[in-house]
PDB file of C-alpha atoms in Angstrom:
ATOM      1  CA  UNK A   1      -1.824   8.970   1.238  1.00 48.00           C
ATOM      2  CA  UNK A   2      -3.645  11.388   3.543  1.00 51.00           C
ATOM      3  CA  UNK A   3      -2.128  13.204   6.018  1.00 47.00           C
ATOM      4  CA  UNK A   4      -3.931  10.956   8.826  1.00 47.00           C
ATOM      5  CA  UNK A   5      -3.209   7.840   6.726  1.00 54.00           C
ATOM      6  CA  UNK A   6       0.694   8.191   6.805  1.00 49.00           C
ATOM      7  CA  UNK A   7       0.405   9.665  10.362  1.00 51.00           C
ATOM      8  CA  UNK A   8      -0.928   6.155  11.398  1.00 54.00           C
ATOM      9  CA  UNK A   9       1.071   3.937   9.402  1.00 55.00           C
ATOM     10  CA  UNK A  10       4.519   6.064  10.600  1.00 55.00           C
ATOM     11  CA  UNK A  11       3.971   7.078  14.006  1.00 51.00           C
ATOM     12  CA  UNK A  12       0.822   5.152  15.451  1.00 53.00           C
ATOM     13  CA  UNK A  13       1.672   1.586  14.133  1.00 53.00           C
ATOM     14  CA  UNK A  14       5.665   2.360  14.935  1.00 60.00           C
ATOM     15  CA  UNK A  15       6.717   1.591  11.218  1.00 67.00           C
ATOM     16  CA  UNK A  16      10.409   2.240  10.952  1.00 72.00           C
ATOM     17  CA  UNK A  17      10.910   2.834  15.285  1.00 77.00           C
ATOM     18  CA  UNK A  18      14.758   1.811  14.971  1.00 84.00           C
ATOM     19  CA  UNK A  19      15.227   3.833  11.813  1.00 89.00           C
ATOM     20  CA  UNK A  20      17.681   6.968  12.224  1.00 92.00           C
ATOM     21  CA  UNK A  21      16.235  10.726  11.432  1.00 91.00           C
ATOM     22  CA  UNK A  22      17.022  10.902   7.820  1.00 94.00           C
ATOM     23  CA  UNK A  23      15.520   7.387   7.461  1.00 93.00           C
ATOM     24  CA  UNK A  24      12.069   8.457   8.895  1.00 90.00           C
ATOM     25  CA  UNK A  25      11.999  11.463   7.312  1.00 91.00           C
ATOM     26  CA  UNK A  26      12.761   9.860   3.659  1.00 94.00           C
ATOM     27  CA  UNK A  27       9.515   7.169   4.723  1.00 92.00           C
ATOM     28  CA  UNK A  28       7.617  10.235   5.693  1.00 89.00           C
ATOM     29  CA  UNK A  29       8.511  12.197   2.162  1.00 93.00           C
ATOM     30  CA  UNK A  30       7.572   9.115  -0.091  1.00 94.00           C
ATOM     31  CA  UNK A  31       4.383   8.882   1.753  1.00 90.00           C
ATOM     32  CA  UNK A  32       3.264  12.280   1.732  1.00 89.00           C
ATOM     33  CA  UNK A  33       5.503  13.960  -0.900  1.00 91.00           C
ATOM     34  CA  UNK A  34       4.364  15.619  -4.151  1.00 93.00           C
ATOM     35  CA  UNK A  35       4.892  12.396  -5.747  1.00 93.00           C
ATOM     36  CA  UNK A  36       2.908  10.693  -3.500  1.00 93.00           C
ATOM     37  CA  UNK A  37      -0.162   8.634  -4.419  1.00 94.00           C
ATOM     38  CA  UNK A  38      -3.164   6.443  -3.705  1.00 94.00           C
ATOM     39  CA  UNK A  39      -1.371   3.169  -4.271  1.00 96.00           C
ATOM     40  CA  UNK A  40       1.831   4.009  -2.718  1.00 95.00           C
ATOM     41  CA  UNK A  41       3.619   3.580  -5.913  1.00 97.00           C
ATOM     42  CA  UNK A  42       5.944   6.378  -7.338  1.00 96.00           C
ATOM     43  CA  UNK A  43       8.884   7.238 -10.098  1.00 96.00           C
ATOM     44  CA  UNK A  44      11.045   9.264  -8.290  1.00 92.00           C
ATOM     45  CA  UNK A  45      15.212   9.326  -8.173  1.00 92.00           C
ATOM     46  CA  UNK A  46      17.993  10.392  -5.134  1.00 94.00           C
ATOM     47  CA  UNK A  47      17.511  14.291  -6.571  1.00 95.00           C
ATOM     48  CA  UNK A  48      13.721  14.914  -6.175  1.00 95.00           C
ATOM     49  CA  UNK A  49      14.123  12.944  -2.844  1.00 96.00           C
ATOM     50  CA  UNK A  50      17.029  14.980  -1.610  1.00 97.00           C
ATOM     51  CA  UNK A  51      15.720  17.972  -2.527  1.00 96.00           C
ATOM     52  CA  UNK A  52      12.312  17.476  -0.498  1.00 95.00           C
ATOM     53  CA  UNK A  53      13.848  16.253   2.091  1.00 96.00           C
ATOM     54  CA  UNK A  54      17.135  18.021   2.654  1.00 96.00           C
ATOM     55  CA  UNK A  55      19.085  14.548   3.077  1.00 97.00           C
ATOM     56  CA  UNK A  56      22.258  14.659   1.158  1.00 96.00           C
ATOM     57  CA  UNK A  57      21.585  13.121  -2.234  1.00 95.00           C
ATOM     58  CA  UNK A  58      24.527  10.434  -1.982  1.00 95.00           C
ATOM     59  CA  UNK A  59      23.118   9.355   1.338  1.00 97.00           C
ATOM     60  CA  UNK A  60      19.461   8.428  -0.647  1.00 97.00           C
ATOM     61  CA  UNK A  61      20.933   5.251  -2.174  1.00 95.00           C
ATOM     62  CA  UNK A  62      21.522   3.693   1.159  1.00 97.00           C
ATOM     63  CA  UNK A  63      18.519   4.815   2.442  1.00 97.00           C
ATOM     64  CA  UNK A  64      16.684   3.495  -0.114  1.00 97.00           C
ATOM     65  CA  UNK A  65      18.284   0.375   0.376  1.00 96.00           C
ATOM     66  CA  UNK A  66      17.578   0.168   4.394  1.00 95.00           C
ATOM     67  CA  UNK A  67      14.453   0.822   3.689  1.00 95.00           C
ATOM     68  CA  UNK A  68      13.931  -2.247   1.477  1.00 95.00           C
ATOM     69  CA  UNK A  69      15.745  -4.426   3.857  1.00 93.00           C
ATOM     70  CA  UNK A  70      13.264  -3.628   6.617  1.00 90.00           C
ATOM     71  CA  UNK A  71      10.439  -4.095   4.212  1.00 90.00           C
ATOM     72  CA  UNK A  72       8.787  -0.978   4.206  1.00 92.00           C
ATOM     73  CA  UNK A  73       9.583   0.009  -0.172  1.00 95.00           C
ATOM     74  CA  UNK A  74      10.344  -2.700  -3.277  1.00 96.00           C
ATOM     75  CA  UNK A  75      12.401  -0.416  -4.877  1.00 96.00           C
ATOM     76  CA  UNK A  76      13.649  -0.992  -8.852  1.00 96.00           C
ATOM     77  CA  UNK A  77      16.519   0.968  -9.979  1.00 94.00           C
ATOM     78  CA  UNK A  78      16.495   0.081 -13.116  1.00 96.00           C
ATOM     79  CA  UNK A  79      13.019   2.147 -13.861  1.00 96.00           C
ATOM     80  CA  UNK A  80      13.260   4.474 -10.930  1.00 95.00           C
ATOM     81  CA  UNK A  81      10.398   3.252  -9.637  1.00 97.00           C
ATOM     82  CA  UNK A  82       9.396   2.403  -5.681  1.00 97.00           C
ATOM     83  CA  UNK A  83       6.533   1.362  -3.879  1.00 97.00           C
ATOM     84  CA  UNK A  84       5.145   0.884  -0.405  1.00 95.00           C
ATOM     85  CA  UNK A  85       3.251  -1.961  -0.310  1.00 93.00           C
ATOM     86  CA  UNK A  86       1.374  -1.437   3.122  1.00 89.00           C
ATOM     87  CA  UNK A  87      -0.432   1.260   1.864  1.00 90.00           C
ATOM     88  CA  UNK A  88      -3.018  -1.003  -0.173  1.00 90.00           C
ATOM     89  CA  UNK A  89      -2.933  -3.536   2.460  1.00 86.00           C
ATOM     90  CA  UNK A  90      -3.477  -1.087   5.818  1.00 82.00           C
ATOM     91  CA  UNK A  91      -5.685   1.281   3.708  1.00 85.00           C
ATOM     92  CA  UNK A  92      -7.596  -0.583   1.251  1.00 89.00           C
ATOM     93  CA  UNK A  93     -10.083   1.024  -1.275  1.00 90.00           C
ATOM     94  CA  UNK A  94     -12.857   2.438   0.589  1.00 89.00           C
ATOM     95  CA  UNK A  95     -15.313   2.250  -3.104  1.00 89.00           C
ATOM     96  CA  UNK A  96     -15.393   2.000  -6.403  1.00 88.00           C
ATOM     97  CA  UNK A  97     -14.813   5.222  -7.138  1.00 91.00           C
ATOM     98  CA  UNK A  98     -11.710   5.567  -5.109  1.00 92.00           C
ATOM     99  CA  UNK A  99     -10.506   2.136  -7.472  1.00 93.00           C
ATOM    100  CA  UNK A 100     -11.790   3.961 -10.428  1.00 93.00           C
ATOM    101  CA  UNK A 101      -9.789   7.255  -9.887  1.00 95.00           C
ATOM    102  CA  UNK A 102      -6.481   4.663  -8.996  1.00 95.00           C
ATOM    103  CA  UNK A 103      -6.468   3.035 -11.807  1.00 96.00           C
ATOM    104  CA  UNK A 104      -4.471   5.288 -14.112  1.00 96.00           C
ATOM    105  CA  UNK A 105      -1.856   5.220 -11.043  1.00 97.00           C
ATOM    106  CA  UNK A 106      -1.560   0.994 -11.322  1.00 97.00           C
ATOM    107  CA  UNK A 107      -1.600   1.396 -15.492  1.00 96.00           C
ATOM    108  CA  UNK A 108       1.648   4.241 -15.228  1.00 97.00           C
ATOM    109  CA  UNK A 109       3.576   1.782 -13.403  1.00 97.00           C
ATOM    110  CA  UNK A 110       6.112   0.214 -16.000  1.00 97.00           C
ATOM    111  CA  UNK A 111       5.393  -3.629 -16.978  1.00 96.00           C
ATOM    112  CA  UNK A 112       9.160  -4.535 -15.983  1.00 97.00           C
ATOM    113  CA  UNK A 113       9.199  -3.179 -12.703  1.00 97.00           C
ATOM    114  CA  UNK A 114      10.085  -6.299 -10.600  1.00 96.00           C
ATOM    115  CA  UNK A 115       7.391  -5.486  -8.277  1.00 96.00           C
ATOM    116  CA  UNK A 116       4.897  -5.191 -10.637  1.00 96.00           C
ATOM    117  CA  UNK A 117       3.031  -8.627 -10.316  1.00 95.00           C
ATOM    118  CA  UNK A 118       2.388  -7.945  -6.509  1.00 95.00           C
ATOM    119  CA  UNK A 119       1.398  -4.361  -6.820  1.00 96.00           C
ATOM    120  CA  UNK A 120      -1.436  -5.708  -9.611  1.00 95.00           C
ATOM    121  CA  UNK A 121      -2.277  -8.674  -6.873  1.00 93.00           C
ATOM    122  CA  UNK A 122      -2.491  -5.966  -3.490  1.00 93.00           C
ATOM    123  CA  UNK A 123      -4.116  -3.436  -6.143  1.00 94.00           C
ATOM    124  CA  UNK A 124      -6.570  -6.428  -6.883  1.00 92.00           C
ATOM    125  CA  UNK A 125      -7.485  -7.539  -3.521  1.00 90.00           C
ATOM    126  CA  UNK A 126      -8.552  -4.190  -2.465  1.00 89.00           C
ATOM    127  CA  UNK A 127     -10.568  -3.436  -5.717  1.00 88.00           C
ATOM    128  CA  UNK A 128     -12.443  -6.855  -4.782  1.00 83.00           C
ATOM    129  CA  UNK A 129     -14.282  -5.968  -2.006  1.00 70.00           C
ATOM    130  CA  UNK A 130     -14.175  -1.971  -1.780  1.00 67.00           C
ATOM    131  CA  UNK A 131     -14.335  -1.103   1.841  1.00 63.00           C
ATOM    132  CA  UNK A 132     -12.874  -4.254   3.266  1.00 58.00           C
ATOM    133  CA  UNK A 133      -9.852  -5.582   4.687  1.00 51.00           C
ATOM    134  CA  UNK A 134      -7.520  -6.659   1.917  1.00 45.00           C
ATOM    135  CA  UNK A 135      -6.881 -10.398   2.976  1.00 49.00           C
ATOM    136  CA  UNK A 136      -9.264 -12.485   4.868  1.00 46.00           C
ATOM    137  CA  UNK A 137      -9.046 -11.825   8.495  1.00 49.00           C
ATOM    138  CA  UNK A 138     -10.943 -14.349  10.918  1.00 47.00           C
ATOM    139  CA  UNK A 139      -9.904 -12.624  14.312  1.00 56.00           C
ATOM    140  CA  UNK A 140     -12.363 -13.050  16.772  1.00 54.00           C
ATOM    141  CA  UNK A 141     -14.920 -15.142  14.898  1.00 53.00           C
ATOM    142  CA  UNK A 142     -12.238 -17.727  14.324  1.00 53.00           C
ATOM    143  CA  UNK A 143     -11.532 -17.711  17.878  1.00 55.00           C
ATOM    144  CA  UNK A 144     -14.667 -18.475  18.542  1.00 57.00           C
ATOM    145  CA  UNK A 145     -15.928 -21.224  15.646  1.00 54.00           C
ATOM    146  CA  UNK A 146     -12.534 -22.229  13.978  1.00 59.00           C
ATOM    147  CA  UNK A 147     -10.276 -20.456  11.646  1.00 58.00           C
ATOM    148  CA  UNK A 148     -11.585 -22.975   8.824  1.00 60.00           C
ATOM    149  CA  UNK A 149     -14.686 -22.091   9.526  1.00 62.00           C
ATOM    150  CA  UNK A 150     -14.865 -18.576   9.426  1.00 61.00           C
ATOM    151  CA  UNK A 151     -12.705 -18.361   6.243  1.00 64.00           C
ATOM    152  CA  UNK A 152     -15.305 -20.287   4.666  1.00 63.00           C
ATOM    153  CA  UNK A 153     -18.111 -17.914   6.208  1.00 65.00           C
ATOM    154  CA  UNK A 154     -16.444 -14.955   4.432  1.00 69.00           C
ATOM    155  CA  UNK A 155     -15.931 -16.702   1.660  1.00 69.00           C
ATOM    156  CA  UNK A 156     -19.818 -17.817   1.049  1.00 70.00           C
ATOM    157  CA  UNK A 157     -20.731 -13.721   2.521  1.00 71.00           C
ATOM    158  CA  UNK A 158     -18.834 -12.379   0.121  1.00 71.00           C
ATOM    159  CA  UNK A 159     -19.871 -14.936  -2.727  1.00 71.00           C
ATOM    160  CA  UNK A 160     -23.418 -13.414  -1.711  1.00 72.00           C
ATOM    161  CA  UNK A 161     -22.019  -9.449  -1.543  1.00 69.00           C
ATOM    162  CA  UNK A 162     -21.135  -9.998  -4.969  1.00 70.00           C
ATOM    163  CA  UNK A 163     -24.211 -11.863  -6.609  1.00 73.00           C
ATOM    164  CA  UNK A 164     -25.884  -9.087  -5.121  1.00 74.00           C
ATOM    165  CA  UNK A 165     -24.133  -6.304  -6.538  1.00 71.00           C
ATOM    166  CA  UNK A 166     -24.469  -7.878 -10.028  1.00 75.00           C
ATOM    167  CA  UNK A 167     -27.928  -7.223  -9.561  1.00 75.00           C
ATOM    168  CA  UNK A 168     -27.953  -3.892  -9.102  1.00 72.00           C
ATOM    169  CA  UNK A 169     -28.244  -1.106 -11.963  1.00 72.00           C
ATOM    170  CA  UNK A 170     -24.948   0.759 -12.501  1.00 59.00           C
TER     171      UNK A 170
END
């Protein structure tokens, strides 16, 4: 993630408020650390993390595990592998490109992490519709004409988006 990305999603939006120091900081360092990328999706083990960070190494494991409880990382010890799930979902795939350069990110990710299957559906919804929210989001408009409604008005705009962009070289 950017630097303003993870700036929002830790300190703006209050992700992880209750969490102590080292608990922040370790959120901070998978967001923004070397190993850091555009889906929010990493191999990385207690060492690399300890040694960005300056947290004792034995301490990792039960940070890593607070920070699943609350949500934030699906973590998979068994491949070493973690991932942050809002980072698709509060900063979706602003084009094609951006999903085109990704891609090798979502294809290093090993079949039996447990997360896997979600991280292909997030990584899917935001490839969809490029510049978009990931999910459907009525807000106001379904305030005003019905939630139903408006669900089905993005539905049949975005039915159109793409019929569109089929018809369009490249």
């Amino acid at each position: 993630m950017t630097g303003h990305q993870w700036q929002d999603l830790v300190w703006r939006q209050g992700v992880g408020r209750d969490w102590p120091p080292e608990t922040r900081l370790v959120g901070v360092y998978l967001l923004s650390g070397p190993a850091s990328n555009r889906i929010g999706c990493l191999a990385i083990d207690a060492g690399e993390i300890a040694a960005g960070t300056g947290v004792a190494a034995d301490r990792v494991g039960d940070i890593l595990l607070r920070l699943e409880q609350d949500g934030f990382i699906q973590h998979d010890p068994a491949t070493g592998w973690l991932w942050i799930p809002e980072v698709l979902r509060r900063h979706p795939f602003a084009d094609s490109d951006e999903v085109r350069l990704a891609l090798p990110e979502l294809a290093a990710v090993p079949r039996k992490a447990t997360f896997r299957a979600q991280l292909v559906q997030a990584f899917r919804a935001s490839a969809d519709h490029p510049g978009g929210a990931s999910t459907a989001d009525t807000g106001w408009l379904g305030g005003l004409i019905g939630d139903g409604r408006a669900a089905d008005l993005a539905g049949r705009l975005s039915a159109v988006n793409d019929r569109i962009r089929r018809q369009l070289p490249g």
